[in-house]
Short mmCIF file of C-alpha atoms in Angstrom, two decimals:
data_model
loop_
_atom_site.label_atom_id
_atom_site.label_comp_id
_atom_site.label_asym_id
_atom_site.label_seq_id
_atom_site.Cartn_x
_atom_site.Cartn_y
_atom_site.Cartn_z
CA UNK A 1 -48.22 -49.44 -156.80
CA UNK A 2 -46.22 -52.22 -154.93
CA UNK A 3 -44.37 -49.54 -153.63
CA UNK A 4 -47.04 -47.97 -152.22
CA UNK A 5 -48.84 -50.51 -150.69
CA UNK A 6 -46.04 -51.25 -148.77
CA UNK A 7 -45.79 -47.38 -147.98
CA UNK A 8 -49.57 -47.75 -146.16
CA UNK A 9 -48.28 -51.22 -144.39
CA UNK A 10 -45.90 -49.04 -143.25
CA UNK A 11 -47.76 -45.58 -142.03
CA UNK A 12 -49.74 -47.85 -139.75
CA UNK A 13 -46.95 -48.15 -137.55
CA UNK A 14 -45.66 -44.95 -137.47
CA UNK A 15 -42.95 -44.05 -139.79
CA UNK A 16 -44.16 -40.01 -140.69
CA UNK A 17 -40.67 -39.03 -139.00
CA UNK A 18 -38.73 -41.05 -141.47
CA UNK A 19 -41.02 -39.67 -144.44
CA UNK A 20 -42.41 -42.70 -145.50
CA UNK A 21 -46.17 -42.68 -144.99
CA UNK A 22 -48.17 -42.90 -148.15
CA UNK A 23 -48.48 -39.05 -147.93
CA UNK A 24 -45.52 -38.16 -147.78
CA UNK A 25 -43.83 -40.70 -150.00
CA UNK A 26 -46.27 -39.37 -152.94
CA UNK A 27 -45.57 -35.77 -152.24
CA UNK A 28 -41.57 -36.92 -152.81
CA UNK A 29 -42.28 -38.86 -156.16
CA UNK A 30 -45.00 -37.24 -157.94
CA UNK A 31 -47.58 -34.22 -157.38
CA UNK A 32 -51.63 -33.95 -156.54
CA UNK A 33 -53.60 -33.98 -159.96
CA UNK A 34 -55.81 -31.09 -159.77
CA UNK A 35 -59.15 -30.06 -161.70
CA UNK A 36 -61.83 -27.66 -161.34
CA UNK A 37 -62.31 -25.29 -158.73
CA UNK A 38 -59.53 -25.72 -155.35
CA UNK A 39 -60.33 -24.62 -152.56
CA UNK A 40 -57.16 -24.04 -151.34
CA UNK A 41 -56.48 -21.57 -154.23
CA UNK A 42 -60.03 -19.97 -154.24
CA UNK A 43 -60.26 -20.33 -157.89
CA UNK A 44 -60.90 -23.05 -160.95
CA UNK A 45 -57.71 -24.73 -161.93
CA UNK A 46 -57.66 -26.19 -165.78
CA UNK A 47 -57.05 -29.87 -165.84
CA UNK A 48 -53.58 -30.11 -166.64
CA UNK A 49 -50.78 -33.39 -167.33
CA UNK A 50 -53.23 -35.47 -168.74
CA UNK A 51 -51.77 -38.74 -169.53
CA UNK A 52 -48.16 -37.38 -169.70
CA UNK A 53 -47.40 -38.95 -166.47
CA UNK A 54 -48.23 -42.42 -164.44
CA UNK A 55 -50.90 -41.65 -161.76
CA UNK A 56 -51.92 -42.46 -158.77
CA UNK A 57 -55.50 -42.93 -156.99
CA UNK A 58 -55.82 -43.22 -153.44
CA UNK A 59 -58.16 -45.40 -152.11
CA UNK A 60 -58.56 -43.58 -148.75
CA UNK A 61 -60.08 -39.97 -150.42
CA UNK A 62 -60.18 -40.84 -154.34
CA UNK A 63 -57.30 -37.89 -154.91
CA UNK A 64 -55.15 -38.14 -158.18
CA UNK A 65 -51.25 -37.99 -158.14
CA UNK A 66 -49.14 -37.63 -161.03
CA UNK A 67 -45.82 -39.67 -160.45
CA UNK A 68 -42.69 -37.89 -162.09
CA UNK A 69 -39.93 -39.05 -159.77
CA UNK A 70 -37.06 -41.15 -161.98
CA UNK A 71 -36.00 -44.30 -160.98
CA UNK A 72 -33.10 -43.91 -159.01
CA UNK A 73 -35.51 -41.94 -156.25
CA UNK A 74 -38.28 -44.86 -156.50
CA UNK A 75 -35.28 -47.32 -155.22
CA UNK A 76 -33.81 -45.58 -152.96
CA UNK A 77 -37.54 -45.42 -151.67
CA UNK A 78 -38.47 -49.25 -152.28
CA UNK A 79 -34.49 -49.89 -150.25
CA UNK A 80 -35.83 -47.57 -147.36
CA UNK A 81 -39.28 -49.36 -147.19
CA UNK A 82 -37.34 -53.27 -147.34
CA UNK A 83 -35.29 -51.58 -144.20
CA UNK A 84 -38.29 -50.76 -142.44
CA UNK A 85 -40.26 -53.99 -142.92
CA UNK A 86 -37.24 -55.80 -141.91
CA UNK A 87 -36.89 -53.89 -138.64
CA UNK A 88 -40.49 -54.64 -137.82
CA UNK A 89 -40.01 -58.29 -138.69
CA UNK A 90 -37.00 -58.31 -136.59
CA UNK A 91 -39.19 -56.75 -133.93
CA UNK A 92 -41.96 -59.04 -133.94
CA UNK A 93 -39.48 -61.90 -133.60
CA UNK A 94 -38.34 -60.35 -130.79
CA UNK A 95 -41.91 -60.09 -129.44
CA UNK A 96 -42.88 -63.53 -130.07
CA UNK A 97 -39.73 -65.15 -128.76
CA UNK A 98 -38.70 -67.25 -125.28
CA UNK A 99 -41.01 -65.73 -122.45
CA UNK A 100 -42.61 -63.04 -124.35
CA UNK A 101 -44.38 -65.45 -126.54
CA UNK A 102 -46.43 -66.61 -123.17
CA UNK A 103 -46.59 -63.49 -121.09
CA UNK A 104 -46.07 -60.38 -123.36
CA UNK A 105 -43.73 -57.90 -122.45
CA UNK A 106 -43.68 -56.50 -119.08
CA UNK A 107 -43.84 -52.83 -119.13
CA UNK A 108 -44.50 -51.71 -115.72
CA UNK A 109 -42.14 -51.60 -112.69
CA UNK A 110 -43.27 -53.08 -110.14
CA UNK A 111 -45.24 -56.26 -110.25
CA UNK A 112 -46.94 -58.94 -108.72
CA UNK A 113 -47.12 -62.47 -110.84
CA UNK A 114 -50.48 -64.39 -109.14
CA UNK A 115 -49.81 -68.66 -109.15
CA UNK A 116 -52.78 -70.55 -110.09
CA UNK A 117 -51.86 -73.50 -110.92
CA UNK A 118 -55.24 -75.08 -109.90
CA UNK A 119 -55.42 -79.01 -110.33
CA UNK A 120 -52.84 -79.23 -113.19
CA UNK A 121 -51.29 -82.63 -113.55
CA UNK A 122 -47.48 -83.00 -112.84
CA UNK A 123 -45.61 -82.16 -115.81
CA UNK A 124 -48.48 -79.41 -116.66
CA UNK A 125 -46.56 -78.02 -113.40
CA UNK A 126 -43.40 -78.52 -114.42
CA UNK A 127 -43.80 -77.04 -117.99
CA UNK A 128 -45.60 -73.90 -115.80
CA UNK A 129 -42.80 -73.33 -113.24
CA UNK A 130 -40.22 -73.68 -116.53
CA UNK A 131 -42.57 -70.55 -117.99
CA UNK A 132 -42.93 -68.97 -114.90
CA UNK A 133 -38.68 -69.43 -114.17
CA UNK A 134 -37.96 -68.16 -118.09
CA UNK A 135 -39.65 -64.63 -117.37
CA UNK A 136 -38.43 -64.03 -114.09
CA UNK A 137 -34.54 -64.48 -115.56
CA UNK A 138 -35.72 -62.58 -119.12
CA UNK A 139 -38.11 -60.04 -118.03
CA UNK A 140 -38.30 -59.24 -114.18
CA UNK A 141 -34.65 -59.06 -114.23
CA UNK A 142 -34.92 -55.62 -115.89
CA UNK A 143 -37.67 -53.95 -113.93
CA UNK A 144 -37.33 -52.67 -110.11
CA UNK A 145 -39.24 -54.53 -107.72
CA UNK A 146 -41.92 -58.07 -107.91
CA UNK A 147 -43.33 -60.64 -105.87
CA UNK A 148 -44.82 -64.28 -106.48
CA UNK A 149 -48.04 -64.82 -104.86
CA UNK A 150 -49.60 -68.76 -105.40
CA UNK A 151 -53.48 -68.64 -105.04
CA UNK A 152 -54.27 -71.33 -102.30
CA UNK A 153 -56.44 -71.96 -99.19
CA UNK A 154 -53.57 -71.08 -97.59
CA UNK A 155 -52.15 -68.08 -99.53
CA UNK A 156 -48.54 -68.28 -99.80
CA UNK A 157 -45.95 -65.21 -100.60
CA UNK A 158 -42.74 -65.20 -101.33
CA UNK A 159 -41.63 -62.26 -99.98
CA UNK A 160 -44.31 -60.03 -97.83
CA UNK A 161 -43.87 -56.63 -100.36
CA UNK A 162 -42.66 -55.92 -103.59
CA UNK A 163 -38.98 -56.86 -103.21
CA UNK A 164 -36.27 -54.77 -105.11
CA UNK A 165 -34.57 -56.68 -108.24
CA UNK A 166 -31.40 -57.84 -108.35
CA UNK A 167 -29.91 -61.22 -109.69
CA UNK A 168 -29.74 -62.93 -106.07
CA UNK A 169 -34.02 -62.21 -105.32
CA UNK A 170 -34.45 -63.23 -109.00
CA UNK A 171 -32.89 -66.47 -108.22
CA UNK A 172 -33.93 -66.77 -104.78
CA UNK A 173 -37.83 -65.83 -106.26
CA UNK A 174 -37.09 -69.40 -109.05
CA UNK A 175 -35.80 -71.37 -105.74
CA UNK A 176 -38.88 -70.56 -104.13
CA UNK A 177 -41.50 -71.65 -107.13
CA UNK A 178 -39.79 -74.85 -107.57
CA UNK A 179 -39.61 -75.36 -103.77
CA UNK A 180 -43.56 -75.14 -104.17
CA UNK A 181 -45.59 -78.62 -103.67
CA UNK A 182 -47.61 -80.15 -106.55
CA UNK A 183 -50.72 -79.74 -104.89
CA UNK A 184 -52.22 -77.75 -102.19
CA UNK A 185 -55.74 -76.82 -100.93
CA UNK A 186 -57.55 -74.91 -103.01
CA UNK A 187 -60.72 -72.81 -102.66
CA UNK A 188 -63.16 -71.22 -105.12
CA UNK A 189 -62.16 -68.27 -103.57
CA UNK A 190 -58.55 -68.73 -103.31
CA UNK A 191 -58.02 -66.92 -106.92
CA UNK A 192 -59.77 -63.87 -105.91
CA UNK A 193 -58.46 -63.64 -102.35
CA UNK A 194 -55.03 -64.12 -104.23
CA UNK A 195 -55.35 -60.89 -106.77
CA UNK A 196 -56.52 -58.64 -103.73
CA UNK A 197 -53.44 -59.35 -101.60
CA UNK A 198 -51.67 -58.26 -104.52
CA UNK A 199 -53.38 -55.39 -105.30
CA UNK A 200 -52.87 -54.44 -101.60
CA UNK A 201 -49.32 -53.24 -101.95
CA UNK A 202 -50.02 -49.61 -102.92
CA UNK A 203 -46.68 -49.89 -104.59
CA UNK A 204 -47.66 -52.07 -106.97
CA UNK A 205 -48.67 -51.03 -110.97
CA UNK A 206 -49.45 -54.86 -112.45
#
């Protein structure tokens, strides 16, 4: 049952090509326990393997399966299953580590990363440029074109368009946001005015 419970952790995430969703792991170790009239066969079917094998009850639709499968199959299931959690654990590592952890991960291609850093004290600043600096070098690195845009009374850009990535804009983009002064005038409109300049460049998809 373990084993199976796993299987549904599993099936959540997607694993039917590999043939290990709860479905398809019971119809490799065991058979559907049938009684009374199938559908599927048009006619009544006599209750049959009665407590000559272990069984199985799904919670999802209540349906029976007899498990006849020896043991060598049920490991080599229970080693595929380990495999699989530990690529997902590996993954969500992976998700949760360096710049991911604050900002996800960026999918799209062309971006535009607003700066509010609003009345935040001076190492509050700091820690956000770090941040900000950690997914530029991790994340922007690998898509095709960004900007910086800091929400102030006086909007500042760092470039006027999306700029094309390479390792000397990515670097020249971190020179730029710690270039930027501790505090400027803000608005309560600044924020706003901010996201629409970004959303102005039709090339833009975050």
């Amino acid at each position: 049952q373990s084993l199976v419970s796993s299987s549904k952790w599993l099936q959540h995430y997607g694993l039917k090509r590999n043939k290990l969703s709860l479905s398809q792991i019971l119809s490799q170790i065991g058979f559907q326990h049938r009684k009374g009239y199938v559908t599927t066969l048009g006619k009544p079917v006599a209750r049959y393997a009665d407590g000559l094998f272990p069984q199985y009850k799904r919670a999802q639709d209540g349906s029976v399966y007899n498990l006849t499968a020896k043991k060598e199959l049920i490991l080599h299931f229970v080693d595929c299953l380990i495999g699989a959690i530990e690529l997902y654990k590996q993954r969500m590592e992976w998700l949760t580590s360096e710049s991911r952890q604050i900002f996800g991960v960026i999918q799209e291609q062309c971006i535009v990363i607003v700066l509010d850093f609003g009345t935040a004290a001076p190492t509050e600043f700091d820690l956000c440029r770090d941040a900000l600096s950690m997914v530029l070098v991790e994340q922007v690195i690998q898509i095709s074109r960004f900007n910086l845009i800091r929400a102030a009374q006086d909007l500042m850009k760092w470039q006027q368009k999306c700029t094309p990535v390479s390792e000397h804009t990515v670097k020249s983009a971190v020179t730029w946001l710690w270039k930027l002064d501790h505090m400027t005038a803000v608005s309560h409109t600044s924020s706003a005015e901010a996201l629409l300049e970004a959303m102005g460049d039709e090339a833009v998809s975050s």
